[in-house]
Structures are given as C-alpha cells and as structure tokens.
Amino acid sequence: MLQTISPTRHSFATMLQELVDVAGPPGNEKAVREVMKKWAEPWSDEIITDRLGGLIARKGLSGPKVMLAAHLDEIGFMVTNITEDGYLRFQTLGGWWSQVLPAQRVEVHTRKGKLLGIIGSKPPHLMPNEDRKKGINIEDLFIDLGLESREEAVELGIRPGDFVIPYSPYTQLSNPHRVVGKAMDNRIGCAVVTEVLYRLSQGVRHPNQVFAVGTVMEEVGRRGAKTATAVVRPDVAFAIDVGIATDTPKIGFTPTHLHLGKGPVLALYDAGHIAHQPLLQLAREAAEEEGIPYQYEVVQRGGTDASHIHVYGTGVPTLTLGVPSRYIHSHTSVIDQRDVDHLVDWLVALTARLDRLTIDKLTR
C-alpha cells in the first residue's frame, strides 16, 4: 500500500527515488502514475486522468491554464517470444543504442511477479573481426533468465507482451549533489512538476490554474501529450524533460554545451518544436531577475512532448525546460540536484508571472 504523504512534511529525494525505481515503460505507466499521484494529491485541488492513463493534477480553480508536462514512461522492452531453451526475444520500447545493452541486468514483469534477467549476446571472442567493428544489432540480443526450457518460462508466468525494464536502483554518488539511476528520463521531470505544486502550496500566489501533468508513451511518439493536452486545453505550456549533457570526455563539437551543476536547460530547437519567442523572452527575464543560471540546448534529432502540445487547437505558446543528464537512454543516467533546484525555482517564478494579461500578450 502506498504511504500517505503529509501536506506539510516533504522529502524531494524520497519522492525522486520512488519515481525512479518504480517500473513504467511505454503503455505500462500505471505504477508510476500512482506514485506521482500519491505525492501530488496533498497539494492539488483536483486529480484526474486522461483515457490513456496520463495524470493531471490541478492547483487553482480559476484563471488561465498553465500546463507543466513531464512524461511518466521510461524506455524498456516487451517480450515477443520464448525460445525452446528458455531465452526471451524482445522488442525495444523507445530509443535504445545496442552498444549499451549487452550484459546488463533487466527486470521481467509477469503476471506471477518480477524476474531478474541478463541481456545476452554473441561473445565478441567468437565474432569475425569485421563483425566486431560493426557492433551488435538489437535483433541479435536476448534475455537470459538462467532457464533451460520454454516450459520453465511458461511455468514462471512469462508470456509475450510482458514488459521488461532496466534493473538499476537509484544511488547517491560520491558527489553529494549527484545521483544515478534508470528512468531519470523522465522521472526527474515528474518530480519537478510535482515539486512545483508543493512550492505553490506553501503560500506562493499564482494568478492562474497550474496543471502538473504526467503524460504517457512519450518515448514511442509522444502519444500521451496529445490526450493530456486535449483534457487540459492550456493557454501556455512547459514541457519538462532531460537535456543531453556534453561535459564528459571526447564529446567533440556540439551546437550547444550542457554541464551538470551549471543550471537547467532552455531548449531553443529540436526536431519537433522551436521555442516560442515571446515565452522564451519571458523565461529569460524571469531567470535573470531571480538569479537563476540556465543553459541553452539545440538538438538536431529527437524531441519532447512540446512537439504535440504546441500545435493543439489553434496553438499553445510552449517552451521546453529541463535538467542536464549524462548517459540518457541507458541503465545509468546521472543528474545534479542543483540543476533541479534551479529549475523548480524557475518554474515557480514563471507561474507567478503568468496572469491573463501576460499570457494574452504572448500571442499578439
């Protein structure tokens, strides 16, 4: 049973750990939704869901609608077949790079419980030199549960369609500001938008309705952004996600640079969205007035929920903000709590500024 959260006592680190460790690949976000709901409920006036399972927590009952969207799902896998000797074939859910998968632990979720497995591949020692240079195809990978037959797997409750997630518990690193875990993309966003509700509940005046939204299936086409936006019908929106940190060795040239601990992300461009210019200017002004550092990001491929939110109806002024993260779309993503704190401060400052007159000016 989920523990009840006090409206006045709160631990962000505990919330983030619970969100990161819970399982929720695309199409199977219910457990994540329940954790986010548990934390958001004490600070919300209303909580509803869309019909695909997205969570919508509302604070404020009148005024323009400000949507803070973060996706619930994490990249994972789906079982597609059980071999005669008990290995599992799988379909990826979301964008995986094959090189980060071999020999990694995974958790297979069945109707009878959770099973620990290892992603297996052909050993490089047995590959011709030309194959070693090419790398591994995802289609050649499999999950090893230590079984000896298909019958054993069936007896354990495994069926095609069962989902699989990385096994990588949330861990504090030696640097006290930094943590590592699976699913930082985008449980950190879910934690941030929930934290904004908490901060607003501590006496911060905001001339609007704020919707902290956990969307579904972002990693497979940002599908839940469409349904959640149709429920909220926002006047202005912020998509909260991770940015790709470039502060590790041998990255080479990138259009922009993101460093852990140097501030949250302000996304200018990705394959699905260009920053709304008046809202971009408002965000810059708010950050400068509040002394909040930030970093720009330009991404040639990929995108966020903003790609669908901003084209809803007749258009929604939308901006993507986020947290720099190392090693995204892997078992072990690293973030810096200082960037998270600054992002929460930034969103609180922005919501306080977004009255009806200011929002109307964004589209003139």
Short mmCIF file of C-alpha atoms in Angstrom, two decimals:
data_model
loop_
_atom_site.label_atom_id
_atom_site.label_comp_id
_atom_site.label_asym_id
_atom_site.label_seq_id
_atom_site.Cartn_x
_atom_site.Cartn_y
_atom_site.Cartn_z
CA MET A 1 0.00 0.00 0.00
CA LEU A 2 1.26 3.49 -0.85
CA GLN A 3 2.06 5.62 2.18
CA THR A 4 0.02 8.79 2.66
CA ILE A 5 2.02 12.00 2.18
CA SER A 6 1.65 14.87 4.63
CA PRO A 7 0.79 18.26 3.08
CA THR A 8 3.43 19.93 5.27
CA ARG A 9 6.24 17.36 5.52
CA HIS A 10 8.09 16.54 2.35
CA SER A 11 11.32 14.99 1.03
CA PHE A 12 12.20 15.64 -2.61
CA ALA A 13 14.93 12.98 -2.55
CA THR A 14 12.48 10.34 -1.33
CA MET A 15 9.96 11.34 -3.99
CA LEU A 16 12.57 11.17 -6.75
CA GLN A 17 13.86 7.78 -5.60
CA GLU A 18 10.35 6.32 -5.54
CA LEU A 19 9.63 7.66 -9.01
CA VAL A 20 12.94 6.47 -10.49
CA ASP A 21 12.79 2.96 -9.04
CA VAL A 22 9.18 2.16 -9.98
CA ALA A 23 8.61 0.30 -13.26
CA GLY A 24 6.82 2.05 -16.12
CA PRO A 25 7.75 1.55 -19.77
CA PRO A 26 5.52 2.96 -22.53
CA GLY A 27 1.99 1.60 -22.28
CA ASN A 28 2.55 0.38 -18.70
CA GLU A 29 2.74 3.62 -16.72
CA LYS A 30 0.11 2.85 -14.07
CA ALA A 31 2.55 2.18 -11.21
CA VAL A 32 4.41 5.44 -11.93
CA ARG A 33 1.14 7.33 -12.12
CA GLU A 34 0.15 6.03 -8.69
CA VAL A 35 3.44 7.17 -7.14
CA MET A 36 3.16 10.62 -8.71
CA LYS A 37 -0.47 10.84 -7.62
CA LYS A 38 0.47 9.95 -4.04
CA TRP A 39 2.94 12.83 -3.89
CA ALA A 40 0.83 15.36 -5.81
CA GLU A 41 -2.50 14.76 -4.08
CA PRO A 42 -1.90 16.77 -0.88
CA TRP A 43 -1.02 19.86 -2.92
CA SER A 44 -3.71 19.62 -5.62
CA ASP A 45 -7.28 20.82 -5.84
CA GLU A 46 -8.19 18.06 -8.28
CA ILE A 47 -6.56 15.00 -9.83
CA ILE A 48 -7.91 13.30 -12.94
CA THR A 49 -6.57 11.06 -15.70
CA ASP A 50 -6.95 11.01 -19.44
CA ARG A 51 -8.20 7.82 -21.09
CA LEU A 52 -4.70 6.57 -21.92
CA GLY A 53 -3.58 6.85 -18.30
CA GLY A 54 -1.95 10.27 -18.11
CA LEU A 55 -2.12 12.04 -14.74
CA ILE A 56 -3.41 15.61 -14.45
CA ALA A 57 -3.02 17.34 -11.06
CA ARG A 58 -4.64 20.76 -10.89
CA LYS A 59 -3.87 23.59 -8.46
CA GLY A 60 -6.12 26.63 -8.65
CA LEU A 61 -9.73 26.70 -9.77
CA SER A 62 -9.85 29.82 -11.92
CA GLY A 63 -7.73 31.88 -14.27
CA PRO A 64 -5.66 30.97 -17.33
CA LYS A 65 -4.34 27.43 -17.60
CA VAL A 66 -0.61 26.75 -17.28
CA MET A 67 0.43 23.19 -18.18
CA LEU A 68 3.65 21.66 -16.81
CA ALA A 69 4.09 18.37 -18.65
CA ALA A 70 6.57 15.57 -17.90
CA HIS A 71 6.32 12.04 -19.22
CA LEU A 72 5.78 9.09 -16.91
CA ASP A 73 7.23 6.40 -19.15
CA GLU A 74 10.79 5.11 -19.37
CA ILE A 75 12.45 3.25 -22.21
CA GLY A 76 12.17 -0.50 -21.84
CA PHE A 77 11.33 -3.70 -23.67
CA MET A 78 8.48 -6.10 -24.45
CA VAL A 79 8.77 -9.88 -24.57
CA THR A 80 7.89 -11.14 -28.06
CA ASN A 81 8.90 -14.80 -28.00
CA ILE A 82 10.24 -17.56 -25.77
CA THR A 83 12.82 -19.85 -27.40
CA GLU A 84 12.82 -23.62 -26.97
CA ASP A 85 15.69 -23.35 -24.48
CA GLY A 86 14.08 -20.63 -22.35
CA TYR A 87 15.60 -17.41 -23.66
CA LEU A 88 13.40 -14.37 -24.29
CA ARG A 89 13.33 -12.39 -27.51
CA PHE A 90 12.19 -8.81 -27.15
CA GLN A 91 11.02 -5.62 -28.84
CA THR A 92 12.52 -2.33 -27.70
CA LEU A 93 10.14 0.30 -26.32
CA GLY A 94 11.79 3.63 -27.04
CA GLY A 95 15.18 4.54 -28.43
CA TRP A 96 17.93 2.16 -27.33
CA TRP A 97 21.51 2.11 -28.62
CA SER A 98 22.52 -1.52 -28.93
CA GLN A 99 26.03 -0.89 -27.55
CA VAL A 100 24.73 -0.10 -24.03
CA LEU A 101 22.67 -3.29 -23.69
CA PRO A 102 24.83 -6.47 -23.62
CA ALA A 103 25.42 -7.97 -20.15
CA GLN A 104 23.05 -5.50 -18.46
CA ARG A 105 20.55 -6.62 -15.83
CA VAL A 106 16.84 -6.32 -16.53
CA GLU A 107 13.63 -6.99 -14.63
CA VAL A 108 10.92 -9.02 -16.39
CA HIS A 109 7.40 -8.28 -15.12
CA THR A 110 4.99 -11.21 -15.37
CA ARG A 111 1.53 -11.98 -14.02
CA LYS A 112 3.24 -14.00 -11.27
CA GLY A 113 5.86 -11.45 -10.27
CA LYS A 114 9.24 -9.99 -11.20
CA LEU A 115 12.19 -11.96 -12.57
CA LEU A 116 15.82 -10.89 -12.87
CA GLY A 117 17.45 -11.44 -16.25
CA ILE A 118 20.58 -10.55 -18.19
CA ILE A 119 20.70 -9.25 -21.75
CA GLY A 120 22.85 -11.69 -23.67
CA SER A 121 24.66 -11.54 -26.99
CA LYS A 122 27.18 -13.46 -29.02
CA PRO A 123 30.60 -13.10 -27.30
CA PRO A 124 33.00 -10.83 -29.21
CA HIS A 125 35.62 -13.58 -28.89
CA LEU A 126 33.55 -15.65 -31.33
CA MET A 127 32.96 -12.88 -33.86
CA PRO A 128 34.98 -12.29 -37.03
CA ASN A 129 36.93 -9.02 -36.91
CA GLU A 130 34.60 -7.31 -39.39
CA ASP A 131 31.54 -8.13 -37.23
CA ARG A 132 33.24 -6.78 -34.10
CA LYS A 133 33.80 -3.44 -35.83
CA LYS A 134 30.13 -3.19 -36.82
CA GLY A 135 28.79 -3.56 -33.32
CA ILE A 136 25.73 -5.55 -32.30
CA ASN A 137 22.24 -5.50 -33.78
CA ILE A 138 19.44 -5.28 -31.24
CA GLU A 139 17.67 -8.11 -33.10
CA ASP A 140 20.53 -10.42 -32.12
CA LEU A 141 20.15 -9.80 -28.39
CA PHE A 142 18.12 -11.92 -25.97
CA ILE A 143 17.26 -12.11 -22.28
CA ASP A 144 18.80 -14.90 -20.20
CA LEU A 145 16.85 -15.86 -17.07
CA GLY A 146 19.02 -18.86 -16.30
CA LEU A 147 16.31 -21.23 -17.54
CA GLU A 148 16.69 -24.42 -19.57
CA SER A 149 13.39 -24.68 -21.43
CA ARG A 150 10.34 -22.82 -22.72
CA GLU A 151 8.23 -24.84 -20.29
CA GLU A 152 10.13 -23.39 -17.32
CA ALA A 153 9.50 -19.87 -18.59
CA VAL A 154 5.78 -20.54 -19.07
CA GLU A 155 5.55 -22.02 -15.58
CA LEU A 156 7.05 -18.81 -14.19
CA GLY A 157 4.24 -16.86 -15.84
CA ILE A 158 6.14 -15.36 -18.76
CA ARG A 159 4.06 -14.53 -21.83
CA PRO A 160 4.58 -12.48 -24.99
CA GLY A 161 3.58 -8.91 -24.19
CA ASP A 162 5.16 -8.89 -20.73
CA PHE A 163 7.23 -5.78 -20.15
CA VAL A 164 10.86 -5.52 -19.17
CA ILE A 165 12.75 -2.61 -17.60
CA PRO A 166 16.39 -1.93 -16.73
CA TYR A 167 17.47 -3.06 -13.28
CA SER A 168 19.49 -0.18 -11.86
CA PRO A 169 18.49 1.11 -8.40
CA TYR A 170 18.65 4.82 -7.55
CA THR A 171 22.04 5.56 -5.97
CA GLN A 172 23.75 8.57 -4.42
CA LEU A 173 27.19 9.22 -5.96
CA SER A 174 30.30 10.43 -4.13
CA ASN A 175 29.46 14.00 -5.10
CA PRO A 176 26.56 14.75 -2.70
CA HIS A 177 24.74 16.74 -5.39
CA ARG A 178 24.63 13.90 -7.91
CA VAL A 179 22.55 10.75 -8.20
CA VAL A 180 22.35 7.93 -10.73
CA GLY A 181 19.55 5.61 -11.74
CA LYS A 182 17.39 4.29 -14.51
CA ALA A 183 14.49 6.36 -15.82
CA MET A 184 15.81 9.81 -14.95
CA ASP A 185 14.29 10.43 -18.37
CA ASN A 186 11.80 11.47 -17.32
CA ARG A 187 11.01 10.76 -13.68
CA ILE A 188 13.12 13.80 -12.85
CA GLY A 189 10.56 15.83 -14.82
CA CYS A 190 7.69 14.19 -12.93
CA ALA A 191 9.38 15.04 -9.65
CA VAL A 192 9.99 18.64 -10.74
CA VAL A 193 6.39 19.39 -11.75
CA THR A 194 5.13 17.78 -8.54
CA GLU A 195 7.61 19.82 -6.51
CA VAL A 196 6.26 22.97 -8.16
CA LEU A 197 2.80 22.10 -6.79
CA TYR A 198 4.33 21.70 -3.34
CA ARG A 199 6.11 25.06 -3.56
CA LEU A 200 2.95 26.81 -4.73
CA SER A 201 1.06 25.30 -1.79
CA GLN A 202 3.48 26.99 0.62
CA GLY A 203 1.95 30.42 0.12
CA VAL A 204 3.18 31.38 -3.36
CA ARG A 205 0.49 33.40 -5.12
CA HIS A 206 -0.16 32.47 -8.74
CA PRO A 207 -2.86 34.15 -10.88
CA ASN A 208 -3.74 31.00 -12.79
CA GLN A 209 -4.54 27.33 -12.72
CA VAL A 210 -1.42 25.16 -12.74
CA PHE A 211 -1.65 21.63 -14.15
CA ALA A 212 1.17 19.23 -13.25
CA VAL A 213 0.81 16.54 -15.89
CA GLY A 214 2.38 13.11 -16.21
CA THR A 215 1.98 12.06 -19.84
CA VAL A 216 2.20 8.54 -21.22
CA MET A 217 4.09 6.97 -24.14
CA GLU A 218 6.40 9.91 -24.84
CA GLU A 219 9.23 7.54 -25.69
CA VAL A 220 7.25 5.95 -28.54
CA GLY A 221 5.99 9.04 -30.32
CA ARG A 222 4.81 11.44 -27.60
CA ARG A 223 1.31 9.98 -27.85
CA GLY A 224 0.08 10.88 -24.38
CA ALA A 225 0.90 14.56 -24.89
CA LYS A 226 -2.00 14.72 -27.34
CA THR A 227 -4.56 13.23 -24.98
CA ALA A 228 -3.47 15.14 -21.88
CA THR A 229 -3.43 18.45 -23.76
CA ALA A 230 -6.95 17.77 -25.01
CA VAL A 231 -8.08 17.43 -21.38
CA VAL A 232 -6.25 20.49 -20.03
CA ARG A 233 -6.69 22.80 -23.06
CA PRO A 234 -3.83 25.02 -21.82
CA ASP A 235 -3.25 28.70 -22.50
CA VAL A 236 0.50 28.24 -22.11
CA ALA A 237 2.66 25.17 -21.56
CA PHE A 238 6.08 23.98 -20.48
CA ALA A 239 7.42 20.55 -21.39
CA ILE A 240 9.85 19.37 -18.72
CA ASP A 241 12.41 16.76 -19.77
CA VAL A 242 16.12 15.95 -19.64
CA GLY A 243 18.84 17.61 -21.70
CA ILE A 244 21.86 15.80 -23.11
CA ALA A 245 24.93 16.67 -21.03
CA THR A 246 28.12 17.25 -23.03
CA ASP A 247 30.60 17.62 -20.16
CA THR A 248 32.23 14.20 -20.50
CA PRO A 249 35.50 13.39 -22.35
CA LYS A 250 35.76 13.27 -26.14
CA ILE A 251 32.31 14.60 -26.95
CA GLY A 252 33.66 16.80 -29.73
CA PHE A 253 31.68 19.56 -31.40
CA THR A 254 28.02 20.05 -30.48
CA PRO A 255 25.81 23.07 -31.31
CA THR A 256 25.42 23.84 -27.60
CA HIS A 257 27.03 22.59 -24.39
CA LEU A 258 25.30 21.36 -21.23
CA HIS A 259 27.20 20.84 -17.99
CA LEU A 260 25.91 19.22 -14.82
CA GLY A 261 25.59 21.72 -11.99
CA LYS A 262 25.55 24.83 -14.19
CA GLY A 263 21.81 25.32 -14.40
CA PRO A 264 18.68 23.94 -16.04
CA VAL A 265 18.12 23.58 -19.77
CA LEU A 266 16.39 26.12 -22.00
CA ALA A 267 15.69 24.33 -25.29
CA LEU A 268 15.78 26.53 -28.38
CA TYR A 269 15.20 23.90 -31.05
CA ASP A 270 14.58 20.21 -31.59
CA ALA A 271 13.13 18.14 -34.42
CA GLY A 272 9.55 18.75 -33.28
CA HIS A 273 9.48 22.20 -31.72
CA ILE A 274 11.00 25.67 -31.92
CA ALA A 275 10.92 27.77 -28.76
CA HIS A 276 8.01 30.23 -28.72
CA GLN A 277 9.82 33.56 -28.90
CA PRO A 278 7.74 35.77 -26.55
CA LEU A 279 7.61 32.97 -23.96
CA LEU A 280 11.35 32.44 -24.41
CA GLN A 281 11.94 36.10 -23.62
CA LEU A 282 9.69 35.92 -20.55
CA ALA A 283 11.63 32.89 -19.29
CA ARG A 284 14.95 34.67 -19.77
CA GLU A 285 13.71 37.74 -17.91
CA ALA A 286 12.37 35.65 -15.02
CA ALA A 287 15.65 33.75 -14.69
CA GLU A 288 17.72 36.92 -14.73
CA GLU A 289 15.50 38.68 -12.19
CA GLU A 290 15.62 35.67 -9.84
CA GLY A 291 19.35 34.99 -10.32
CA ILE A 292 18.75 31.56 -11.86
CA PRO A 293 21.52 30.21 -14.15
CA TYR A 294 20.46 28.35 -17.28
CA GLN A 295 21.99 26.72 -20.35
CA TYR A 296 20.81 26.63 -23.95
CA GLU A 297 20.24 23.41 -25.89
CA VAL A 298 19.83 22.75 -29.61
CA VAL A 299 19.10 19.16 -30.65
CA GLN A 300 19.01 18.08 -34.29
CA ARG A 301 17.19 14.80 -33.65
CA GLY A 302 14.54 13.79 -31.16
CA GLY A 303 12.06 15.93 -29.28
CA THR A 304 9.78 16.29 -26.29
CA ASP A 305 6.07 16.47 -25.52
CA ALA A 306 6.25 20.10 -26.68
CA SER A 307 6.08 18.89 -30.28
CA HIS A 308 2.43 17.89 -29.83
CA ILE A 309 1.40 20.35 -27.13
CA HIS A 310 2.24 23.50 -29.09
CA VAL A 311 0.04 22.57 -32.08
CA TYR A 312 -3.07 21.71 -30.06
CA GLY A 313 -6.19 23.56 -31.19
CA THR A 314 -5.30 26.99 -32.54
CA GLY A 315 -1.84 26.80 -30.92
CA VAL A 316 -0.31 26.88 -27.44
CA PRO A 317 2.74 29.02 -26.58
CA THR A 318 5.15 26.35 -25.37
CA LEU A 319 8.69 26.10 -24.06
CA THR A 320 10.85 23.10 -23.20
CA LEU A 321 12.85 23.35 -19.96
CA GLY A 322 14.82 20.56 -18.38
CA VAL A 323 17.62 19.05 -16.34
CA PRO A 324 21.01 18.14 -17.90
CA SER A 325 21.63 14.41 -17.73
CA ARG A 326 24.59 12.21 -18.59
CA TYR A 327 24.12 8.86 -20.33
CA ILE A 328 20.44 9.22 -21.19
CA HIS A 329 18.62 6.21 -22.64
CA SER A 330 20.73 3.76 -20.69
CA HIS A 331 20.59 1.92 -17.36
CA THR A 332 22.50 4.66 -15.56
CA SER A 333 21.68 8.33 -16.04
CA VAL A 334 23.31 10.97 -13.83
CA ILE A 335 21.77 14.29 -12.77
CA ASP A 336 22.78 17.12 -10.43
CA GLN A 337 20.35 18.24 -7.72
CA ARG A 338 21.46 21.87 -8.04
CA ASP A 339 20.08 21.97 -11.58
CA VAL A 340 16.82 20.52 -10.29
CA ASP A 341 16.54 23.14 -7.54
CA HIS A 342 17.10 25.95 -10.02
CA LEU A 343 14.52 24.52 -12.42
CA VAL A 344 11.88 24.35 -9.70
CA ASP A 345 12.67 27.95 -8.71
CA TRP A 346 12.38 28.99 -12.35
CA LEU A 347 9.00 27.34 -12.89
CA VAL A 348 7.62 28.82 -9.67
CA ALA A 349 8.80 32.27 -10.78
CA LEU A 350 7.22 31.80 -14.20
CA THR A 351 3.86 30.61 -12.89
CA ALA A 352 3.72 33.63 -10.59
CA ARG A 353 4.16 35.91 -13.62
CA LEU A 354 1.64 34.27 -15.95
CA ASP A 355 -1.53 36.26 -15.41
CA ARG A 356 -4.18 36.69 -18.10
CA LEU A 357 -2.73 39.94 -19.45
CA THR A 358 0.79 38.49 -19.75
CA ILE A 359 -0.46 35.35 -21.49
CA ASP A 360 -2.59 37.36 -23.92
CA LYS A 361 0.46 39.43 -24.85
CA LEU A 362 2.36 36.26 -25.79
CA THR A 363 0.24 35.80 -28.91
CA ARG A 364 -0.15 39.42 -30.06
#
